PDB file of C-alpha atoms in Angstrom:
ATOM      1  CA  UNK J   1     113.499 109.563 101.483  1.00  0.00           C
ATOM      2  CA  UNK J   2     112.906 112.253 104.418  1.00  0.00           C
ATOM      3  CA  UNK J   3     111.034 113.130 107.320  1.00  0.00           C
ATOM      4  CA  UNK J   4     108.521 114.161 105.048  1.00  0.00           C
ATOM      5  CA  UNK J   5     108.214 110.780 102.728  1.00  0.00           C
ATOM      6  CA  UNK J   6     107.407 108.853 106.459  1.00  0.00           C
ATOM      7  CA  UNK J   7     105.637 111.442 107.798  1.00  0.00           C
ATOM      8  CA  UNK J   8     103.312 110.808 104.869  1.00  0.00           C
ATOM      9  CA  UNK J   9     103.085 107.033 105.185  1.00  0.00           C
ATOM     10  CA  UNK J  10     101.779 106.970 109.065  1.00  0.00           C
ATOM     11  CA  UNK J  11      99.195 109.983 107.890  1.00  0.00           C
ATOM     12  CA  UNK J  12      98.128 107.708 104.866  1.00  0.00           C
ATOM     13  CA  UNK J  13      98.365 104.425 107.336  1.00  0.00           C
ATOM     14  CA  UNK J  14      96.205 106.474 109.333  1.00  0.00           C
ATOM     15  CA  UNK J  15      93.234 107.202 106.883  1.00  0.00           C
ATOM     16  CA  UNK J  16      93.555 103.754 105.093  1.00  0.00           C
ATOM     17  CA  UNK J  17      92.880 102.055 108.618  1.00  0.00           C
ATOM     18  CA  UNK J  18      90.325 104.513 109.589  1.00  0.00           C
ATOM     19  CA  UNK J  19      88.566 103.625 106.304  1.00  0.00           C
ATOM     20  CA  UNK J  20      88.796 100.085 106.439  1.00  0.00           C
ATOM     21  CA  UNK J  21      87.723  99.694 110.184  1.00  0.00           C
ATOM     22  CA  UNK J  22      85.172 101.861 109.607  1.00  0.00           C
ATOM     23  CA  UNK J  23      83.684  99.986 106.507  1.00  0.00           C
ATOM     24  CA  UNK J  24      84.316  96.037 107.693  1.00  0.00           C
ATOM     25  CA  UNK J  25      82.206  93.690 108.690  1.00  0.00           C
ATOM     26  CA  UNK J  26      84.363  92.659 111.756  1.00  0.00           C
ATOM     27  CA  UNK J  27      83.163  93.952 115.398  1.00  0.00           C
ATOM     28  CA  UNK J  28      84.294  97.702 116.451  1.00  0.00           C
ATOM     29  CA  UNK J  29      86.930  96.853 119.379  1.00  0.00           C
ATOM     30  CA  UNK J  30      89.486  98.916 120.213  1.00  0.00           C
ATOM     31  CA  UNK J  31      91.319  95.757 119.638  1.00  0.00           C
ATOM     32  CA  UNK J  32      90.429  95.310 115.943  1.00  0.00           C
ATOM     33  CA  UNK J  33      91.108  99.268 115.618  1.00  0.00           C
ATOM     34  CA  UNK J  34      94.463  98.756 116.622  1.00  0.00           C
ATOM     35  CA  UNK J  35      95.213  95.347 114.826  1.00  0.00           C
ATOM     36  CA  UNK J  36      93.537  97.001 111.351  1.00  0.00           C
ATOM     37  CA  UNK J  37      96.110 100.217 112.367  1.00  0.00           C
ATOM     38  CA  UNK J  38      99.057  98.173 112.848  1.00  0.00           C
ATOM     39  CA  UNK J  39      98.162  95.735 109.495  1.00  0.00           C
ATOM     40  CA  UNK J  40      97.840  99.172 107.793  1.00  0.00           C
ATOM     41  CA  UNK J  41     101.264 100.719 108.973  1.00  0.00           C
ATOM     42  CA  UNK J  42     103.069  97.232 108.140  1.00  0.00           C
ATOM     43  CA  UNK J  43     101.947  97.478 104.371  1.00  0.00           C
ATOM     44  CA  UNK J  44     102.603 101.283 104.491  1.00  0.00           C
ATOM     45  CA  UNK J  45     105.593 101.180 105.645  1.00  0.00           C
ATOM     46  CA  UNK J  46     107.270  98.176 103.968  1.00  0.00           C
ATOM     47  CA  UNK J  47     105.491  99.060 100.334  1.00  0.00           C
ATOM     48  CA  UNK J  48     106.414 102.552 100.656  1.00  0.00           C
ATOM     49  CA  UNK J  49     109.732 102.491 101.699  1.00  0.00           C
ATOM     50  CA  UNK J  50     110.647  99.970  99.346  1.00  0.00           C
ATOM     51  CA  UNK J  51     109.660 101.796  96.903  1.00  0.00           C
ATOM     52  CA  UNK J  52     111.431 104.797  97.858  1.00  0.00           C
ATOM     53  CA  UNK J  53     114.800 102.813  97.444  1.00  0.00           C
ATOM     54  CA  UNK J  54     113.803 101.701  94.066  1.00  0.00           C
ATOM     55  CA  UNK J  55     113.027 105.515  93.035  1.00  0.00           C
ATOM     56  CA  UNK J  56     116.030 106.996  95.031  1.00  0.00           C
ATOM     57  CA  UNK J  57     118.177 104.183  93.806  1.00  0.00           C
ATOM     58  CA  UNK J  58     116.900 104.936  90.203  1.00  0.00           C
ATOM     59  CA  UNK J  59     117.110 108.701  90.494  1.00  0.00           C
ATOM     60  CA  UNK J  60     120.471 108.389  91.363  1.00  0.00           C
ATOM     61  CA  UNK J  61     122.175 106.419  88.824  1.00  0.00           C
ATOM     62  CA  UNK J  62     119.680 107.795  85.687  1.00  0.00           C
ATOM     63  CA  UNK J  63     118.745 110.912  84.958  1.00  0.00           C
ATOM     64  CA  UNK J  64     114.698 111.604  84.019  1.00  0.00           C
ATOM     65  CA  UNK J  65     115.745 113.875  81.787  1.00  0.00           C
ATOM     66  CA  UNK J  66     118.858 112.715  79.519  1.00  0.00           C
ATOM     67  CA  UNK J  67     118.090 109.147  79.847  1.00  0.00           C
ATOM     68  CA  UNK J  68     114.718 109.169  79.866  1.00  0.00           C
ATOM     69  CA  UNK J  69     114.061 105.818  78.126  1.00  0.00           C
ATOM     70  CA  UNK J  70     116.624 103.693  80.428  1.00  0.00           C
ATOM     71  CA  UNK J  71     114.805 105.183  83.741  1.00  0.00           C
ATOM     72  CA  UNK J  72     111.065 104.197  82.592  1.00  0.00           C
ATOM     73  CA  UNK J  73     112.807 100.736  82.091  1.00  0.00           C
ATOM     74  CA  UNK J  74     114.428 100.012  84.520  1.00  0.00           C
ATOM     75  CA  UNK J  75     111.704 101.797  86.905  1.00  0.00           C
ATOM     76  CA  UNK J  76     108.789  99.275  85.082  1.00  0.00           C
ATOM     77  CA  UNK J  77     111.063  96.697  85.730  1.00  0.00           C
ATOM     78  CA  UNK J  78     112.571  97.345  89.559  1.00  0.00           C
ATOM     79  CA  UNK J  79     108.886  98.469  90.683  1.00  0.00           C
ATOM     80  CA  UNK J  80     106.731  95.409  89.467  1.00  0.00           C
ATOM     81  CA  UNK J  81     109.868  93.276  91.201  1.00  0.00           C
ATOM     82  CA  UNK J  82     110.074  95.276  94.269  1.00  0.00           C
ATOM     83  CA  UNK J  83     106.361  95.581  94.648  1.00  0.00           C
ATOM     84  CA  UNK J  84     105.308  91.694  93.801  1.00  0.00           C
ATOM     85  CA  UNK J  85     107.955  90.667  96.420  1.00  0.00           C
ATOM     86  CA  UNK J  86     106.731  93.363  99.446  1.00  0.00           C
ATOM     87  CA  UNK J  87     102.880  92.826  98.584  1.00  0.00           C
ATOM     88  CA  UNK J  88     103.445  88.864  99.191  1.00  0.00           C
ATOM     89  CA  UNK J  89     105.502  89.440 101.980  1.00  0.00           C
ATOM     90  CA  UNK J  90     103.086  91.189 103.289  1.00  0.00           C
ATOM     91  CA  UNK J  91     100.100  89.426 102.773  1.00  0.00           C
ATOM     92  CA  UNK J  92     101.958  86.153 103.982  1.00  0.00           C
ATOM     93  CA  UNK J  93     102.459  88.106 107.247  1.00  0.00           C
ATOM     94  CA  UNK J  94      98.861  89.312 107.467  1.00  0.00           C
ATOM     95  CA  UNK J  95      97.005  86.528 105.719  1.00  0.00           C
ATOM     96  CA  UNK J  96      99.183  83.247 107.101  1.00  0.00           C
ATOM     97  CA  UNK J  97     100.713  85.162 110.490  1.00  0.00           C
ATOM     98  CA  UNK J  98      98.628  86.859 111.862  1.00  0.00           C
ATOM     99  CA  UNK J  99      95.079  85.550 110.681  1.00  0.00           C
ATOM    100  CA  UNK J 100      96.307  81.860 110.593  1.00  0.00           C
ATOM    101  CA  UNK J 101      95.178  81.129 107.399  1.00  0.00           C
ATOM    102  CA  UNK J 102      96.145  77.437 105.771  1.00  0.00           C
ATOM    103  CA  UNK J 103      99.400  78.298 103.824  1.00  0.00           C
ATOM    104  CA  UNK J 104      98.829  75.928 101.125  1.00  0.00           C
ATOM    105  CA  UNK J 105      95.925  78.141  99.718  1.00  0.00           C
ATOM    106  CA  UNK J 106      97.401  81.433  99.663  1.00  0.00           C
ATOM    107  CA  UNK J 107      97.639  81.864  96.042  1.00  0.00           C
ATOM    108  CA  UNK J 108      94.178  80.558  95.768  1.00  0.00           C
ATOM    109  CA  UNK J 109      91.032  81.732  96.276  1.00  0.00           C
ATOM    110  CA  UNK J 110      90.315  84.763  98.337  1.00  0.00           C
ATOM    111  CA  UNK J 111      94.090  85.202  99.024  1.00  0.00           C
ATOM    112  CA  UNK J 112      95.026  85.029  95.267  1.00  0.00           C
ATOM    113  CA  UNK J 113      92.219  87.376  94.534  1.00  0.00           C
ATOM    114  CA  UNK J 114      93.419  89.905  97.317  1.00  0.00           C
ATOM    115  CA  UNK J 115      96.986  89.141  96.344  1.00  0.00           C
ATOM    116  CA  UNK J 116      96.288  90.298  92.317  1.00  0.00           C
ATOM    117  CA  UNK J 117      94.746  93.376  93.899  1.00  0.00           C
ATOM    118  CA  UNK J 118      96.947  94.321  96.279  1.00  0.00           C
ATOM    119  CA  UNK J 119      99.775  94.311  94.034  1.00  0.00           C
ATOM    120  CA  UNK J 120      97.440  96.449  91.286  1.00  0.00           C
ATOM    121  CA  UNK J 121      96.967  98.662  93.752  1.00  0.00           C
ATOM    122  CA  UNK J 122     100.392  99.075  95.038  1.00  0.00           C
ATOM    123  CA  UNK J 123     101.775  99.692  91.225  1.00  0.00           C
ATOM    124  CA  UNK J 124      98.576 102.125  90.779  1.00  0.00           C
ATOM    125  CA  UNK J 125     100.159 104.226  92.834  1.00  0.00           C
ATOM    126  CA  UNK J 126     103.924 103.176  92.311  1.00  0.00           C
ATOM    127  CA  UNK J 127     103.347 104.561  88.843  1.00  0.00           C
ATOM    128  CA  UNK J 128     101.615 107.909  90.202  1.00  0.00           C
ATOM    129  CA  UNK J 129     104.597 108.256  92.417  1.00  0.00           C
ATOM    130  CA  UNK J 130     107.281 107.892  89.368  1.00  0.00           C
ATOM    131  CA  UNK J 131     105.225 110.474  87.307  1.00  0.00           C
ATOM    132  CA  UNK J 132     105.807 112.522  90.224  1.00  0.00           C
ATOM    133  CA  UNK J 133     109.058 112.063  90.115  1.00  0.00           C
ATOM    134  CA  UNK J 134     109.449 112.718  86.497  1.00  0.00           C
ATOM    135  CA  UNK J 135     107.509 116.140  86.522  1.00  0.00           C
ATOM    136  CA  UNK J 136     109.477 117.235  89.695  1.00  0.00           C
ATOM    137  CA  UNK J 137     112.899 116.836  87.694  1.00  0.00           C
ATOM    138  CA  UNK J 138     111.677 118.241  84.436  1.00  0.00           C
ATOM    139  CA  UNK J 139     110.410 121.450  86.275  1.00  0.00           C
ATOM    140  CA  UNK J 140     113.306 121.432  87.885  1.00  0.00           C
ATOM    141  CA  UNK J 141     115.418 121.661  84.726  1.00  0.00           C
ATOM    142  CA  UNK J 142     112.895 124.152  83.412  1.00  0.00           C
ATOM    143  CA  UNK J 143     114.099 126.478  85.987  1.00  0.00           C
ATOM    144  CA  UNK J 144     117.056 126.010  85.864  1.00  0.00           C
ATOM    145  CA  UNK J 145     116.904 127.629  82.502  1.00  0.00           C
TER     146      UNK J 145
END
């Protein structure tokens, strides 16, 4: 991970929480701008950048290229882990924290709903960013020869 990798994730934070205060049904404070932006950056920043360490860690100690089948594996595995974990995390922060929600229900109901989703949604693009990884190294080798 680099300058560029968090550079990313406050531009992304940035649009997500544009979108989503833009398209809620809450009122249009600069107070709920700023709480949606700061919600935003939290699962940004903690979903991201854990899994960055899962890729790095991966890319590291397996090759894309000459162990192929051992890296999908272990990256299906350490990625659904990694991002269960972080999404409830998260959404324990933002659901029980901060919106004082009843704890008891948070894998029920609205917050088990948003909880299936969120996760979907962070290994939607967990996958995207492993492809990404994958094509990088095998063009990579393909110059290299």
């Amino acid at each position: 991970m680099n300058r560029e990798f968090f550079s990313t994730l406050i531009w992304v934070s940035f649009g997500i929480s544009i979108f989503t205060f833009a398209f809620s049904n809450g009122e249009k404070t600069l107070t709920n701008a700023l709480l949606t932006l700061g919600i935003t950056v939290m699962y940004t920043l903690v979903i991201g950048v854990g899994n960055g360490f899962v890729n790095d860690f991966l890319s590291r100690k397996f090759s894309w290229v000459e162990q192929t089948r051992t890296r999908v594996i272990y990256g299906i595995i350490g990625t659904v882990l990694v991002n269960v974990i972080l999404v409830f995390l998260c959404n324990y922060i933002n659901f029980i924290v901060i919106q004082g929600n009843d704890p008891t229900k948070f894998l029920s109901g609205n917050m088990g709903i948003s909880n299936w989703i969120t996760v979907n949604i962070s290994l939607l693009v967990s996958a995207i960013l492993h492809a990404k990884s994958f094509m990088e190294e095998w063009k990579n080798l393909r110059k290299k020869r």
